[in-house]
Amino acid sequence: MEIMDTARALNGAGVSAFLRSLPAKPLLLGLGEARHFVGELGELRNEMFRHLVEHEGYRSFAIESDCLRGLVVDDYIATGTGSLDDVMERGFSHNFGTFPANRELVRWIRAYNEEHHERLRFYGFDGPLEYWAESPRQALTALYALLDGPLPRTVVTSETLDTLLGPDGRWSNEATAMDPSQSIGRSPAAQRLRLIADDLVALLDMQVPQLSAEDAERAALYGRTAVGLLRYHYWMADTSPARWTRLSALRDAMMADNLQAIAEQGPALVFASNLHLQRNKSVMPFGDQQLEWWSAGAIAGKYLGDRYAFLASAFGTAGDDVPPPDTVEGVLSTLPWDRSLIDARRLAEAITKPVPRTSRDFAYFPLDPAHLDTIDGVVFLKQAVRLGKLG
């Protein structure tokens, strides 16, 4: 099989043809990032999303950003209330609001919603965390407020809830990332809050018939975020060698829960690191350890089956880094198009014993040729020159 037989030009027709080649229309189409803040990939992603909306019935966009902050963006694209500058500052985590392609995407979705009755949705699907984690206050208090009637007060009063939560800075202390002794995740107050969160989620199940569809969706988000954050904080206080493996796995499990909820709202394009969307285990060096955990894509894909599809991105020349000709990226660089869409499983059959690519850029994750058969497609950019700085 020739390499050309596995690939097509990446344009609207190519994307539609790729979707037709899949066994089922994906509810979640994952577009992975080989590296964050690559200008060319962000622009290509925006073009792809516009095509998916206008020609393939896609209704939602999801990004690897704080799920609670994402509500700010979703409200803005629905109502237009507020300023775009404020939304980009408050509606994203990980400095993603500074990425020009994200600003242009939000602007386009808002303009689309102004002209169409059936509106598009925007989601963050990461937890409110990075290496450390935010306070569970927002999730817990918002869930409490949506649970109407006397039952929530039988679990906890709002005054007691506020006292148990305490100052938010105790939770979001960045020093806890490397020093478990500074975490309050196993304090008596935190452990009581875990029981309260569990009881409030159970109350939500009891009261969901009286909630509007929007309130029920948001309450479920607040509930799983509160439970996930408190669980994450508990393991932040762990001192065993397995601490970071557990935390990495917990983060992706929270992502997977959000992805499955997003899938219920209709077809969505999901944009995140290849590591979070791939079907195989994620592997990452961390100090003197090598962490291994199942990604959000692997977990969500297990439940969604062929309603989940994954496109991994890869670059030829990335900055001043040119791929050796015997790597997958080197082989793909011989294709005639600047932007290509490749059938990854056929590519795995066509390339014999490619050499793994190494990169001096710690933020760039080249394709692993050993796992091509777990990918549905590869989005390949022959050149990725505009590499932004990580936050």
XYZ file of C-alpha atoms in Angstrom:
391
model
C 0.000 0.000 0.000
C 1.321 3.455 -0.942
C 1.243 6.332 1.564
C -0.890 8.358 -0.864
C -3.548 5.649 -0.653
C -4.027 6.380 3.056
C -4.391 10.164 2.820
C -6.499 12.983 1.403
C -6.285 16.765 1.444
C -7.692 18.188 4.649
C -10.627 20.330 3.617
C -14.375 20.233 4.140
C -14.898 17.494 1.581
C -12.088 15.472 3.139
C -13.574 15.773 6.627
C -17.005 14.659 5.391
C -15.491 11.746 3.478
C -13.600 10.685 6.599
C -16.797 10.745 8.676
C -18.550 8.591 6.060
C -15.738 6.043 6.326
C -16.403 5.465 10.032
C -18.737 2.679 11.206
C -21.087 5.236 12.861
C -21.442 8.994 13.147
C -19.454 10.022 16.231
C -21.219 11.732 19.104
C -17.741 12.880 20.122
C -15.101 13.610 17.489
C -11.818 14.156 19.297
C -9.210 16.367 17.650
C -5.981 15.959 19.559
C -3.209 18.487 20.012
C 0.365 17.300 19.638
C 1.214 20.603 21.327
C -0.843 23.394 22.887
C -0.879 26.930 21.411
C -0.034 26.068 17.797
C -1.542 28.823 15.661
C -1.914 26.771 12.487
C -3.711 23.956 14.315
C -6.082 26.386 16.031
C -7.073 27.923 12.708
C -7.546 24.505 11.119
C -9.688 23.422 14.084
C -11.930 26.470 13.643
C -12.384 25.733 9.941
C -13.201 22.118 10.744
C -15.769 23.081 13.373
C -17.489 25.500 11.021
C -17.740 22.751 8.411
C -19.051 20.243 10.950
C -21.733 22.703 12.062
C -22.812 23.770 8.588
C -22.640 20.396 6.829
C -22.618 17.579 9.412
C -25.070 18.702 12.094
C -22.577 19.244 14.906
C -23.974 21.397 17.719
C -21.250 21.628 20.376
C -17.595 22.408 20.936
C -15.641 21.159 23.954
C -12.133 22.130 25.022
C -9.600 21.004 27.629
C -10.448 23.854 29.990
C -12.154 24.319 33.371
C -15.723 23.004 33.086
C -17.105 25.644 35.459
C -15.377 28.523 33.689
C -16.789 27.161 30.460
C -20.248 28.148 31.693
C -19.178 31.788 31.326
C -18.473 31.216 27.636
C -21.658 29.206 27.080
C -23.749 31.978 28.650
C -22.048 34.597 26.474
C -22.568 32.773 23.185
C -26.228 32.269 24.123
C -27.036 35.834 25.208
C -24.210 38.135 24.111
C -24.248 39.661 27.589
C -20.906 41.113 28.647
C -17.764 41.767 26.654
C -15.674 39.337 24.656
C -12.538 40.512 26.489
C -14.077 39.627 29.857
C -15.308 36.255 28.612
C -11.869 35.321 27.285
C -10.315 36.234 30.642
C -12.845 34.538 32.926
C -14.112 31.718 30.724
C -10.908 29.708 30.233
C -8.251 28.057 32.371
C -4.628 27.221 31.482
C -4.223 30.626 29.728
C -6.307 29.307 26.809
C -8.220 32.588 26.734
C -5.084 34.283 25.376
C -4.963 31.989 22.307
C -6.145 33.988 19.255
C -7.849 30.952 17.679
C -10.001 30.497 20.796
C -11.064 34.144 20.699
C -12.005 33.839 17.032
C -13.957 30.643 17.727
C -16.002 32.248 20.521
C -16.677 35.287 18.316
C -17.870 33.043 15.455
C -20.120 30.883 17.642
C -21.745 33.994 19.125
C -22.366 35.391 15.629
C -23.821 32.041 14.516
C -26.176 31.910 17.489
C -27.458 35.398 16.764
C -28.644 34.226 13.359
C -29.952 30.731 14.130
C -32.729 29.425 16.360
C -30.968 26.166 17.277
C -27.948 27.461 19.145
C -24.490 26.011 19.432
C -23.064 25.072 22.823
C -19.622 25.561 24.354
C -18.119 23.352 27.061
C -14.986 23.116 29.102
C -14.480 19.491 30.063
C -11.430 19.622 32.329
C -11.860 19.841 36.075
C -11.064 23.076 37.924
C -7.520 21.877 38.456
C -4.038 21.579 37.039
C -1.323 20.086 39.219
C -3.125 21.618 42.176
C -6.899 22.054 42.476
C -9.385 24.831 43.115
C -11.745 25.076 46.071
C -14.955 23.021 45.780
C -16.898 26.082 46.952
C -18.367 27.117 43.590
C -19.556 23.616 42.715
C -20.973 22.798 46.150
C -22.741 26.103 46.775
C -24.201 26.224 43.255
C -25.525 22.669 43.602
C -26.964 23.513 47.026
C -28.726 26.570 45.584
C -30.384 24.538 42.815
C -31.789 21.950 45.229
C -35.040 23.585 46.271
C -37.063 22.870 49.394
C -36.227 21.717 52.927
C -34.267 18.574 52.080
C -30.865 20.201 51.412
C -31.002 21.816 54.866
C -31.351 18.361 56.408
C -27.933 17.576 54.923
C -26.196 20.826 55.868
C -27.127 24.448 56.437
C -25.619 27.059 54.167
C -23.826 28.550 57.188
C -22.229 25.232 58.120
C -21.282 24.605 54.497
C -19.524 27.980 54.380
C -17.683 27.248 57.633
C -16.511 23.828 56.464
C -15.253 25.243 53.171
C -13.303 28.017 54.885
C -10.969 30.332 52.949
C -10.579 29.288 49.307
C -6.826 29.885 49.440
C -6.394 26.859 51.706
C -7.668 24.673 48.880
C -5.976 26.347 45.907
C -2.527 26.558 47.509
C -0.174 25.764 44.594
C 2.479 24.472 46.992
C 0.338 21.374 47.563
C 1.373 20.143 44.119
C 4.796 19.140 45.387
C 4.185 19.124 49.157
C 1.345 16.807 50.279
C 1.681 18.046 53.877
C 0.218 21.405 52.812
C -2.971 19.828 51.467
C -6.156 20.004 53.553
C -7.738 17.222 51.504
C -7.779 14.765 54.432
C -8.748 17.214 57.152
C -11.909 16.458 59.159
C -13.717 19.308 57.383
C -12.737 17.995 53.931
C -13.810 14.470 54.770
C -17.176 15.722 56.050
C -17.574 17.723 52.829
C -17.086 14.528 50.807
C -20.077 12.980 52.614
C -22.118 16.152 52.137
C -21.335 16.202 48.419
C -22.430 12.586 48.125
C -25.713 13.348 49.927
C -26.399 16.407 47.758
C -25.851 14.396 44.573
C -28.292 11.782 45.896
C -30.805 14.580 46.576
C -30.377 15.778 43.017
C -31.442 12.361 41.760
C -34.536 12.610 43.968
C -35.445 16.127 42.860
C -34.473 16.118 39.180
C -38.109 15.869 37.930
C -38.852 19.356 39.281
C -35.835 20.990 37.631
C -35.789 22.553 34.184
C -33.582 20.824 31.619
C -30.994 23.600 31.948
C -30.955 23.488 35.759
C -30.757 19.682 35.776
C -27.798 19.754 33.383
C -25.986 22.363 35.460
C -26.761 20.666 38.771
C -25.329 17.403 37.447
C -22.180 19.275 36.383
C -21.852 20.910 39.807
C -22.402 17.578 41.531
C -19.812 15.565 39.635
C -17.337 18.471 39.862
C -17.749 18.795 43.631
C -17.344 15.054 44.151
C -14.372 14.906 41.782
C -12.611 17.900 43.340
C -12.971 16.582 46.880
C -11.680 13.201 45.782
C -8.735 14.893 44.042
C -7.939 16.948 47.147
C -8.013 13.779 49.251
C -5.309 12.246 47.081
C -3.326 15.501 47.003
C -2.613 14.736 50.658
C -1.293 11.262 49.842
C 2.390 10.607 50.508
C 2.813 7.291 48.685
C 4.850 6.858 45.463
C 1.587 6.284 43.583
C 0.352 9.828 44.340
C 0.865 11.361 40.898
C -0.302 8.328 39.000
C -3.527 8.444 41.020
C -3.967 12.197 40.529
C -3.378 11.969 36.779
C -5.906 9.160 36.503
C -8.460 11.059 38.596
C -8.155 14.133 36.389
C -8.839 12.143 33.224
C -11.704 10.305 34.897
C -13.299 13.686 35.669
C -12.782 14.674 32.033
C -14.382 11.439 30.864
C -17.470 12.032 33.032
C -17.865 15.473 31.463
C -17.370 14.091 27.951
C -20.098 11.511 28.432
C -22.480 14.264 29.590
C -21.550 16.377 26.546
C -22.216 13.415 24.243
C -25.820 13.376 25.509
C -26.320 16.880 24.076
C -25.552 15.900 20.490
C -22.516 15.662 18.209
C -19.523 17.623 19.539
C -16.006 18.394 18.394
C -13.606 17.880 21.308
C -10.243 19.663 21.337
C -7.536 18.626 23.790
C -4.067 17.154 24.062
C -3.504 13.881 22.240
C -2.629 12.440 25.661
C -6.152 13.091 26.957
C -8.026 11.848 23.890
C -6.046 8.779 22.820
C -7.388 5.267 23.331
C -4.146 3.758 24.597
C -2.664 4.405 28.022
C -1.082 7.799 28.537
C 2.576 7.660 29.535
C 4.489 10.685 30.798
C 7.837 11.148 32.557
C 7.452 13.013 35.843
C 10.668 13.626 37.775
C 12.209 10.235 38.411
C 8.896 8.466 37.745
C 7.067 7.368 34.641
C 3.338 7.858 35.038
C 0.825 5.625 33.269
C -2.952 6.075 33.320
C -6.014 5.660 31.131
C -6.952 8.830 29.273
C -10.354 10.502 29.138
C -10.716 9.370 25.526
C -9.976 5.761 26.446
C -12.583 5.838 29.229
C -15.293 7.683 27.289
C -14.557 5.579 24.200
C -15.112 2.404 26.198
C -18.679 3.516 26.924
C -19.430 5.189 23.586
C -17.893 2.499 21.387
C -17.927 3.503 17.721
C -19.748 6.737 18.629
C -16.318 8.036 19.679
C -13.657 8.832 17.081
C -10.159 10.188 17.589
C -8.054 12.283 15.241
C -4.499 12.759 16.498
C -2.611 15.780 15.223
C 1.016 15.637 14.117
C 3.444 18.129 12.632
C 6.209 17.881 10.070
C 8.501 20.831 10.671
C 7.648 22.247 14.094
C 9.465 25.508 14.646
C 13.054 24.656 13.713
C 12.592 20.927 14.381
C 12.573 18.903 11.134
C 11.478 15.251 11.422
C 13.925 12.537 10.334
C 12.706 10.805 7.137
C 12.278 7.407 8.832
C 9.744 8.709 11.404
C 5.990 8.741 10.801
C 6.106 12.536 10.577
C 8.999 12.335 8.141
C 7.078 9.945 5.890
C 3.939 12.095 6.033
C 5.987 15.152 5.096
C 6.313 13.661 1.601
C 2.571 14.105 1.001
C 1.762 16.859 -1.527
C -0.624 18.811 0.730
C 0.190 21.314 3.455
C -2.689 19.864 5.503
C -3.597 16.198 5.247
C -6.085 13.791 6.787
C -4.767 10.249 6.995
C -6.518 6.967 7.750
C -4.317 5.935 10.687
C -5.135 2.230 10.622
C -4.260 1.952 6.935
C -1.151 4.010 7.605
C -0.089 1.462 10.233
C -0.210 -1.191 7.500
C 1.629 0.958 4.955
C 4.606 2.016 7.098
C 7.036 -0.699 8.140
C 9.035 -0.189 11.319
C 9.056 3.609 11.576
C 11.408 5.139 14.131
C 9.813 7.111 16.986
C 10.447 10.836 16.686
C 12.125 12.702 19.522
C 11.771 16.438 20.092
C 13.715 19.056 22.009
C 10.398 20.774 22.744
C 9.138 19.261 26.018
C 5.614 20.457 25.181
C 5.442 18.571 21.872
C 4.343 14.932 21.891
C 5.206 13.190 18.583
C 3.132 10.300 17.284
C 3.928 6.925 18.775
C 4.082 4.574 15.772
C 3.287 1.603 18.015
C -0.244 2.941 18.574
C -1.300 4.023 15.087
C -3.840 1.201 14.983
C -5.694 2.729 17.972
C -6.218 6.058 16.153
C -8.970 6.676 13.615
C -7.162 9.409 11.723
C -4.170 11.737 11.738
C -4.485 15.454 11.075
C -1.086 16.345 9.664
C 0.359 19.824 9.217
C 3.465 19.875 7.069
C 4.614 23.011 8.898
C 3.733 24.358 12.349
C 5.695 27.566 12.685
C 3.594 29.616 15.095
C 4.309 27.843 18.369
C 2.969 29.907 21.259
C 4.434 29.949 24.747
C 2.867 27.736 27.367
C 1.366 29.477 30.370
